[in-house]
Structures are given as structure tokens and as C-alpha cells.
Amino acid sequence: MASDSRLRHSSSFGAAATAYAEHRPDYAQAAVRWALHTAPGPRVLDLGAGTGKLTATVTAVCADVTAVEPDPAMLAELRRALPGIRALPGSAEAIPLPDASVDAVLAGNAMHWFDMAVAGPEIARVLAPGGVLAGLWNVLDDRVDWVAGLAEVSGSAAVGPRDTPAAWRVETARMHLPKTDAPARFGSPEQAEFPHGQRRTADSLVATLATRAGMLVMPEAERAAALGRIRAFLASRPETAHGEFTLPMLTCVLRVRRR
């Protein structure tokens, strides 16, 4: 994705901060534990924390958590939902923390927005020696038949290249590396997947997909048409047509260690 397009997509969430907080899923605790397993200590930074979906899960696993988020509307939602958490304005490219002040940096559905040529040195700066950087993504488990159908009908704006397991592995394998000749700040990547799920109705699943960046930047007529196709598909499937159901997902993790 070109840098101007990436900026447009990454800055689209603030206008939908309330919907994001209501509809986006949390993260599997097992995935967070694996992400932190090799960290040298308990101090965790949730970077690009959004409305605090990952922050809340990390807090359940580890008490010493700081959240950093660039969008004021998203940060306000995080502070409202998690008033006891230290939550600061900032970005992956300008982290408002001292050198070697955290043992792990986690990013929930955010690492793909980072400019790693700039963010890599910043993340390495705030990490203690041997510290861990981990990106976590919630992806749809398209090994389930109806979920594969949903991914197909939704289109790439709603279900993108990192939103299904096989594509996620390819897309994120080098996510920790700068896209320039700048030196890599992290060692060899490890990837892992953990079962997860979210209770949804057809309406709330449509609302969830409507918070995806590709949907948020769509012209309104195209967005309405895409959401209409998704609604029609969900109404046609016995798994999703009536009442609540569990959306099968995986929390997928890319973990690297600071050099």
C-alpha cells in the first residue's frame, strides 16, 4: 500500500471510534501469553492501542501496561473504557516513553500501519535488552465453510489480505522489517495462531465489518452496496440467519526479539 493510501486508511478510524469500541473483538488470552512468554520482564506497551481492545486483554494477563494511541477519538474511548490504564498520545514513529522502559511492545491489528523504517528504531529504543515486539491480528477462520463464503462475498475492503490465516502468514512474515535499506532492529520472526471467537448477530457482524479501514474510506454508495451484499449472505445461511452465533476466528501472532 502506498504511503498516502496507508495514511488515509490508518487515519480513518477516529470517525468510527464508538462503533470500533462496540463491535471490534478482543484478543485470545493464550495469544497474549505466547507473545509475552520470552519477554525479559512484565512492562508492556500496547502501541497503536486504538480503543483498548488489546489493552484490556493484556491487563488480564499482565498488570504493568501502558497504552499509546495517535488518534484523539480512539484514545478518548480507551480512557473511558479503561480509566485505570496509563494511556498516552503518541505513535509508533514517536513513542512518548524513555529508553529501555518496557520489556515488550504489542500491537493489536496495528503493526501494518507502522512505518518500520522510523518505527523500528523507536520501538527498539524503548525496549529493554532482549525485549519483544509482537503484532497480533484477529483473522476470520475461513477453514469454516460459511466463513469462507463470507470472505468471498465481503470483498477485499472488508476482508483484506491479512484477514484469513493462510494469507496472514504470508503478509506478516516480514512486517517487522523496514521497507527501505535501513538496518533491521529485530531477529528472526516466529508466527503462531490461537483459536478465538466472537458472539455476533447478523446485524452486529455487519457493523463489525463496517469498521474495517477499507470500508470506512469507501464512497458511501459503494459502502452501502457492499454491506447490503453481506447482509443478504448472512440472511441466506442457516448458521447466521437467526439470533446469535459465534464467529470463528484466530488470534494470530508475529513475535520478534530486539537485537
mmCIF file of C-alpha atoms in Angstrom:
data_model
loop_
_atom_site.group_PDB
_atom_site.id
_atom_site.type_symbol
_atom_site.label_atom_id
_atom_site.label_comp_id
_atom_site.label_asym_id
_atom_site.label_seq_id
_atom_site.Cartn_x
_atom_site.Cartn_y
_atom_site.Cartn_z
ATOM 1 C CA MET A 1 0.000 0.000 0.000
ATOM 2 C CA ALA A 2 1.414 3.419 -0.964
ATOM 3 C CA SER A 3 2.257 5.739 1.929
ATOM 4 C CA ASP A 4 -0.513 8.264 1.136
ATOM 5 C CA SER A 5 -3.095 5.467 0.906
ATOM 6 C CA ARG A 6 -1.801 3.911 4.127
ATOM 7 C CA LEU A 7 -2.147 7.261 5.907
ATOM 8 C CA ARG A 8 -5.700 7.697 4.597
ATOM 9 C CA HIS A 9 -6.706 4.242 5.776
ATOM 10 C CA SER A 10 -4.922 4.421 9.146
ATOM 11 C CA SER A 11 -6.444 7.813 9.976
ATOM 12 C CA SER A 12 -9.990 6.702 9.126
ATOM 13 C CA PHE A 13 -10.781 5.057 12.453
ATOM 14 C CA GLY A 14 -11.325 8.136 14.601
ATOM 15 C CA ALA A 15 -14.651 8.957 12.978
ATOM 16 C CA ALA A 16 -15.855 5.445 13.863
ATOM 17 C CA ALA A 17 -14.272 5.231 17.324
ATOM 18 C CA THR A 18 -17.527 4.497 19.157
ATOM 19 C CA ALA A 19 -18.520 1.768 16.690
ATOM 20 C CA TYR A 20 -14.980 0.357 16.805
ATOM 21 C CA ALA A 21 -15.135 0.131 20.602
ATOM 22 C CA GLU A 22 -18.542 -1.554 20.483
ATOM 23 C CA HIS A 23 -18.028 -4.057 17.680
ATOM 24 C CA ARG A 24 -14.352 -4.989 17.304
ATOM 25 C CA PRO A 25 -13.358 -8.248 19.053
ATOM 26 C CA ASP A 26 -10.934 -8.652 21.916
ATOM 27 C CA TYR A 27 -7.910 -10.985 21.648
ATOM 28 C CA ALA A 28 -7.334 -14.552 22.810
ATOM 29 C CA GLN A 29 -5.532 -14.561 26.165
ATOM 30 C CA ALA A 30 -3.452 -17.548 25.054
ATOM 31 C CA ALA A 31 -2.125 -15.454 22.174
ATOM 32 C CA VAL A 32 -1.088 -12.655 24.531
ATOM 33 C CA ARG A 33 0.612 -15.112 26.880
ATOM 34 C CA TRP A 34 2.576 -16.585 23.962
ATOM 35 C CA ALA A 35 3.519 -13.117 22.729
ATOM 36 C CA LEU A 36 4.909 -12.234 26.175
ATOM 37 C CA HIS A 37 6.424 -15.609 27.039
ATOM 38 C CA THR A 38 10.005 -14.685 26.127
ATOM 39 C CA ALA A 39 9.862 -11.060 27.327
ATOM 40 C CA PRO A 40 12.542 -10.273 29.946
ATOM 41 C CA GLY A 41 10.083 -8.566 32.330
ATOM 42 C CA PRO A 42 6.461 -7.526 32.941
ATOM 43 C CA ARG A 43 6.399 -3.989 31.490
ATOM 44 C CA VAL A 44 4.209 -3.931 28.368
ATOM 45 C CA LEU A 45 3.463 -1.182 25.853
ATOM 46 C CA ASP A 46 0.323 -1.525 23.725
ATOM 47 C CA LEU A 47 1.302 0.553 20.690
ATOM 48 C CA GLY A 48 -1.404 1.865 18.381
ATOM 49 C CA ALA A 49 -3.813 0.816 21.108
ATOM 50 C CA GLY A 50 -6.987 2.132 19.483
ATOM 51 C CA THR A 51 -9.946 1.894 21.849
ATOM 52 C CA GLY A 52 -8.147 -0.567 24.123
ATOM 53 C CA LYS A 53 -9.278 -3.944 22.795
ATOM 54 C CA LEU A 54 -5.807 -5.480 23.175
ATOM 55 C CA THR A 55 -5.018 -3.352 26.229
ATOM 56 C CA ALA A 56 -7.878 -4.960 28.144
ATOM 57 C CA THR A 57 -6.677 -8.479 27.292
ATOM 58 C CA VAL A 58 -3.072 -7.644 28.202
ATOM 59 C CA THR A 59 -4.253 -6.186 31.511
ATOM 60 C CA ALA A 60 -5.897 -9.506 32.346
ATOM 61 C CA VAL A 61 -2.549 -11.244 31.772
ATOM 62 C CA CYS A 62 -0.053 -8.618 32.950
ATOM 63 C CA ALA A 63 -0.715 -5.681 35.285
ATOM 64 C CA ASP A 64 2.034 -3.291 34.132
ATOM 65 C CA VAL A 65 0.584 -1.902 30.895
ATOM 66 C CA THR A 66 0.944 1.444 29.103
ATOM 67 C CA ALA A 67 -1.150 2.293 26.049
ATOM 68 C CA VAL A 68 -0.119 4.715 23.287
ATOM 69 C CA GLU A 69 -2.540 5.834 20.561
ATOM 70 C CA PRO A 70 -2.281 8.680 18.000
ATOM 71 C CA ASP A 71 -5.983 9.316 17.301
ATOM 72 C CA PRO A 72 -7.665 11.563 19.903
ATOM 73 C CA ALA A 73 -11.133 10.000 19.457
ATOM 74 C CA MET A 74 -9.784 6.460 19.805
ATOM 75 C CA LEU A 75 -7.695 7.484 22.819
ATOM 76 C CA ALA A 76 -10.764 9.043 24.458
ATOM 77 C CA GLU A 77 -12.672 5.764 24.050
ATOM 78 C CA LEU A 78 -9.752 3.842 25.562
ATOM 79 C CA ARG A 79 -9.600 6.160 28.565
ATOM 80 C CA ARG A 80 -13.357 5.894 29.050
ATOM 81 C CA ALA A 81 -13.316 2.090 28.910
ATOM 82 C CA LEU A 82 -10.103 1.585 30.925
ATOM 83 C CA PRO A 83 -9.762 4.550 33.291
ATOM 84 C CA GLY A 84 -7.077 2.835 35.375
ATOM 85 C CA ILE A 85 -4.659 2.393 32.474
ATOM 86 C CA ARG A 86 -1.856 4.824 31.709
ATOM 87 C CA ALA A 87 -2.859 5.986 28.211
ATOM 88 C CA LEU A 88 -0.744 8.490 26.267
ATOM 89 C CA PRO A 89 -0.951 10.255 22.903
ATOM 90 C CA GLY A 90 1.805 9.150 20.561
ATOM 91 C CA SER A 91 2.626 6.915 17.625
ATOM 92 C CA ALA A 92 4.924 4.067 16.626
ATOM 93 C CA GLU A 93 7.182 6.629 14.984
ATOM 94 C CA ALA A 94 7.265 8.899 18.069
ATOM 95 C CA ILE A 95 6.794 6.923 21.305
ATOM 96 C CA PRO A 96 6.475 9.134 24.420
ATOM 97 C CA LEU A 97 8.489 6.815 26.690
ATOM 98 C CA PRO A 98 12.114 6.746 27.905
ATOM 99 C CA ASP A 99 14.808 4.443 26.564
ATOM 100 C CA ALA A 100 14.650 0.784 27.699
ATOM 101 C CA SER A 101 11.453 1.440 29.667
ATOM 102 C CA VAL A 102 9.391 -1.584 28.550
ATOM 103 C CA ASP A 103 10.026 -5.298 28.146
ATOM 104 C CA ALA A 104 7.517 -5.921 25.370
ATOM 105 C CA VAL A 105 5.750 -3.886 22.707
ATOM 106 C CA LEU A 106 2.467 -5.330 21.472
ATOM 107 C CA ALA A 107 0.332 -4.049 18.611
ATOM 108 C CA GLY A 108 -3.213 -5.265 18.001
ATOM 109 C CA ASN A 109 -4.295 -5.042 14.353
ATOM 110 C CA ALA A 110 -1.993 -2.031 14.072
ATOM 111 C CA MET A 111 1.524 -3.101 13.090
ATOM 112 C CA HIS A 112 0.741 -2.984 9.371
ATOM 113 C CA TRP A 113 0.197 0.768 9.705
ATOM 114 C CA PHE A 114 3.690 1.379 11.138
ATOM 115 C CA ASP A 115 6.479 2.868 9.016
ATOM 116 C CA MET A 116 9.095 0.415 10.242
ATOM 117 C CA ALA A 117 12.000 2.442 8.820
ATOM 118 C CA VAL A 118 11.150 5.007 11.529
ATOM 119 C CA ALA A 119 9.128 2.908 13.967
ATOM 120 C CA GLY A 120 11.697 0.094 14.139
ATOM 121 C CA PRO A 121 14.401 2.251 15.761
ATOM 122 C CA GLU A 122 11.800 3.886 18.047
ATOM 123 C CA ILE A 123 10.453 0.538 19.237
ATOM 124 C CA ALA A 124 13.988 -0.784 19.724
ATOM 125 C CA ARG A 125 14.816 2.366 21.708
ATOM 126 C CA VAL A 126 12.040 1.875 24.292
ATOM 127 C CA LEU A 127 12.607 -1.886 24.591
ATOM 128 C CA ALA A 128 14.909 -3.271 27.257
ATOM 129 C CA PRO A 129 17.713 -5.598 26.060
ATOM 130 C CA GLY A 130 16.152 -8.834 24.845
ATOM 131 C CA GLY A 131 12.738 -7.193 24.649
ATOM 132 C CA VAL A 132 9.942 -8.498 22.448
ATOM 133 C CA LEU A 133 7.893 -6.924 19.673
ATOM 134 C CA ALA A 134 4.689 -8.776 18.816
ATOM 135 C CA GLY A 135 1.912 -7.958 16.380
ATOM 136 C CA LEU A 136 -1.468 -9.587 16.978
ATOM 137 C CA TRP A 137 -4.233 -9.851 14.410
ATOM 138 C CA ASN A 138 -7.731 -11.273 14.699
ATOM 139 C CA VAL A 139 -8.463 -13.124 11.461
ATOM 140 C CA LEU A 140 -11.504 -14.976 10.163
ATOM 141 C CA ASP A 141 -11.175 -18.761 10.221
ATOM 142 C CA ASP A 142 -12.055 -19.412 6.581
ATOM 143 C CA ARG A 143 -11.491 -23.139 7.037
ATOM 144 C CA VAL A 144 -15.143 -22.995 8.152
ATOM 145 C CA ASP A 145 -17.347 -23.165 5.062
ATOM 146 C CA TRP A 146 -19.708 -20.296 5.788
ATOM 147 C CA VAL A 147 -16.822 -18.050 6.876
ATOM 148 C CA ALA A 148 -15.084 -18.713 3.537
ATOM 149 C CA GLY A 149 -18.299 -17.681 1.811
ATOM 150 C CA LEU A 150 -18.485 -14.534 3.908
ATOM 151 C CA ALA A 151 -14.912 -13.606 2.998
ATOM 152 C CA GLU A 152 -15.685 -14.084 -0.682
ATOM 153 C CA VAL A 153 -18.864 -12.007 -0.730
ATOM 154 C CA SER A 154 -17.455 -9.257 1.503
ATOM 155 C CA GLY A 155 -14.644 -8.250 -0.856
ATOM 156 C CA SER A 156 -11.140 -7.076 -0.023
ATOM 157 C CA ALA A 157 -12.272 -3.804 1.586
ATOM 158 C CA ALA A 158 -13.934 -5.745 4.422
ATOM 159 C CA VAL A 159 -11.856 -8.948 4.448
ATOM 160 C CA GLY A 160 -8.387 -7.998 3.331
ATOM 161 C CA PRO A 161 -5.073 -9.803 2.755
ATOM 162 C CA ARG A 162 -4.310 -10.188 6.480
ATOM 163 C CA ASP A 163 -7.815 -11.297 7.464
ATOM 164 C CA THR A 164 -7.615 -15.056 6.769
ATOM 165 C CA PRO A 165 -4.975 -17.446 8.189
ATOM 166 C CA ALA A 166 -3.010 -18.519 5.109
ATOM 167 C CA ALA A 167 -2.838 -15.005 3.694
ATOM 168 C CA TRP A 168 -1.951 -13.601 7.116
ATOM 169 C CA ARG A 169 1.149 -15.793 7.368
ATOM 170 C CA VAL A 170 2.469 -14.514 4.042
ATOM 171 C CA GLU A 171 1.518 -10.875 4.565
ATOM 172 C CA THR A 172 3.045 -10.540 8.039
ATOM 173 C CA ALA A 173 6.200 -12.663 7.718
ATOM 174 C CA ARG A 174 8.342 -9.563 7.060
ATOM 175 C CA MET A 175 6.127 -6.999 8.807
ATOM 176 C CA HIS A 176 8.862 -6.243 11.360
ATOM 177 C CA LEU A 177 11.335 -5.175 8.669
ATOM 178 C CA PRO A 178 11.696 -1.688 7.162
ATOM 179 C CA LYS A 179 10.707 -1.324 3.517
ATOM 180 C CA THR A 180 13.959 0.538 2.894
ATOM 181 C CA ASP A 181 17.649 -0.280 3.207
ATOM 182 C CA ALA A 182 17.568 0.710 6.890
ATOM 183 C CA PRO A 183 19.040 -1.944 9.203
ATOM 184 C CA ALA A 184 16.695 -4.474 10.773
ATOM 185 C CA ARG A 185 16.302 -3.958 14.520
ATOM 186 C CA PHE A 186 14.813 -7.367 15.291
ATOM 187 C CA GLY A 187 15.715 -11.021 14.906
ATOM 188 C CA SER A 188 14.015 -13.893 13.106
ATOM 189 C CA PRO A 189 10.200 -13.932 13.259
ATOM 190 C CA GLU A 190 8.006 -16.563 14.883
ATOM 191 C CA GLN A 191 4.322 -16.952 13.984
ATOM 192 C CA ALA A 192 1.563 -18.713 15.904
ATOM 193 C CA GLU A 193 -2.238 -18.998 15.776
ATOM 194 C CA PHE A 194 -4.716 -19.356 18.643
ATOM 195 C CA PRO A 195 -8.435 -20.240 18.421
ATOM 196 C CA HIS A 196 -10.768 -17.387 19.221
ATOM 197 C CA GLY A 197 -14.374 -16.400 18.604
ATOM 198 C CA GLN A 198 -16.818 -13.556 18.979
ATOM 199 C CA ARG A 199 -20.531 -13.734 19.719
ATOM 200 C CA ARG A 200 -22.347 -11.873 16.966
ATOM 201 C CA THR A 201 -25.719 -11.434 15.301
ATOM 202 C CA ALA A 202 -26.051 -10.741 11.599
ATOM 203 C CA ASP A 203 -26.536 -7.036 12.349
ATOM 204 C CA SER A 204 -23.578 -6.797 14.717
ATOM 205 C CA LEU A 205 -21.310 -8.692 12.304
ATOM 206 C CA VAL A 206 -22.240 -6.259 9.542
ATOM 207 C CA ALA A 207 -21.453 -3.429 11.967
ATOM 208 C CA THR A 208 -18.095 -5.048 12.770
ATOM 209 C CA LEU A 209 -17.093 -5.321 9.111
ATOM 210 C CA ALA A 210 -18.212 -1.728 8.573
ATOM 211 C CA THR A 211 -15.377 -0.604 10.906
ATOM 212 C CA ARG A 212 -12.662 -2.017 8.612
ATOM 213 C CA ALA A 213 -10.442 0.699 7.142
ATOM 214 C CA GLY A 214 -11.251 -0.249 3.552
ATOM 215 C CA MET A 215 -14.947 0.163 4.274
ATOM 216 C CA LEU A 216 -14.519 3.450 6.127
ATOM 217 C CA VAL A 217 -12.795 5.144 3.185
ATOM 218 C CA MET A 218 -15.284 3.855 0.573
ATOM 219 C CA PRO A 219 -17.705 6.235 -1.152
ATOM 220 C CA GLU A 220 -20.997 5.972 0.715
ATOM 221 C CA ALA A 221 -22.947 4.360 -2.152
ATOM 222 C CA GLU A 222 -20.310 1.638 -2.614
ATOM 223 C CA ARG A 223 -20.145 1.048 1.120
ATOM 224 C CA ALA A 224 -23.930 0.673 1.383
ATOM 225 C CA ALA A 225 -23.953 -1.774 -1.544
ATOM 226 C CA ALA A 226 -21.149 -3.871 -0.028
ATOM 227 C CA LEU A 227 -22.841 -4.014 3.374
ATOM 228 C CA GLY A 228 -26.100 -4.965 1.645
ATOM 229 C CA ARG A 229 -24.396 -7.937 -0.027
ATOM 230 C CA ILE A 230 -23.013 -9.047 3.328
ATOM 231 C CA ARG A 231 -26.445 -8.770 4.975
ATOM 232 C CA ALA A 232 -28.038 -10.813 2.186
ATOM 233 C CA PHE A 233 -25.378 -13.520 2.527
ATOM 234 C CA LEU A 234 -25.812 -13.769 6.299
ATOM 235 C CA ALA A 235 -29.604 -13.971 5.882
ATOM 236 C CA SER A 236 -29.140 -16.863 3.447
ATOM 237 C CA ARG A 237 -27.041 -19.047 5.766
ATOM 238 C CA PRO A 238 -28.618 -21.219 8.486
ATOM 239 C CA GLU A 239 -25.609 -20.592 10.749
ATOM 240 C CA THR A 240 -26.190 -16.828 10.799
ATOM 241 C CA ALA A 241 -29.763 -16.105 9.793
ATOM 242 C CA HIS A 242 -31.375 -16.381 13.229
ATOM 243 C CA GLY A 243 -30.162 -14.924 16.506
ATOM 244 C CA GLU A 244 -26.669 -15.106 17.964
ATOM 245 C CA PHE A 245 -23.802 -17.229 16.668
ATOM 246 C CA THR A 246 -20.064 -17.480 17.245
ATOM 247 C CA LEU A 247 -17.889 -16.006 14.525
ATOM 248 C CA PRO A 248 -14.936 -18.436 14.223
ATOM 249 C CA MET A 249 -11.657 -16.549 14.387
ATOM 250 C CA LEU A 250 -7.992 -16.981 15.196
ATOM 251 C CA THR A 251 -5.755 -14.551 17.036
ATOM 252 C CA CYS A 252 -2.530 -14.730 15.036
ATOM 253 C CA VAL A 253 0.796 -13.505 16.424
ATOM 254 C CA LEU A 254 4.069 -12.409 14.860
ATOM 255 C CA ARG A 255 6.821 -12.284 17.516
ATOM 256 C CA VAL A 256 10.384 -10.992 17.186
ATOM 257 C CA ARG A 257 13.132 -10.133 19.670
ATOM 258 C CA ARG A 258 15.118 -6.893 19.821
ATOM 259 C CA ARG A 259 18.680 -7.280 18.617
#
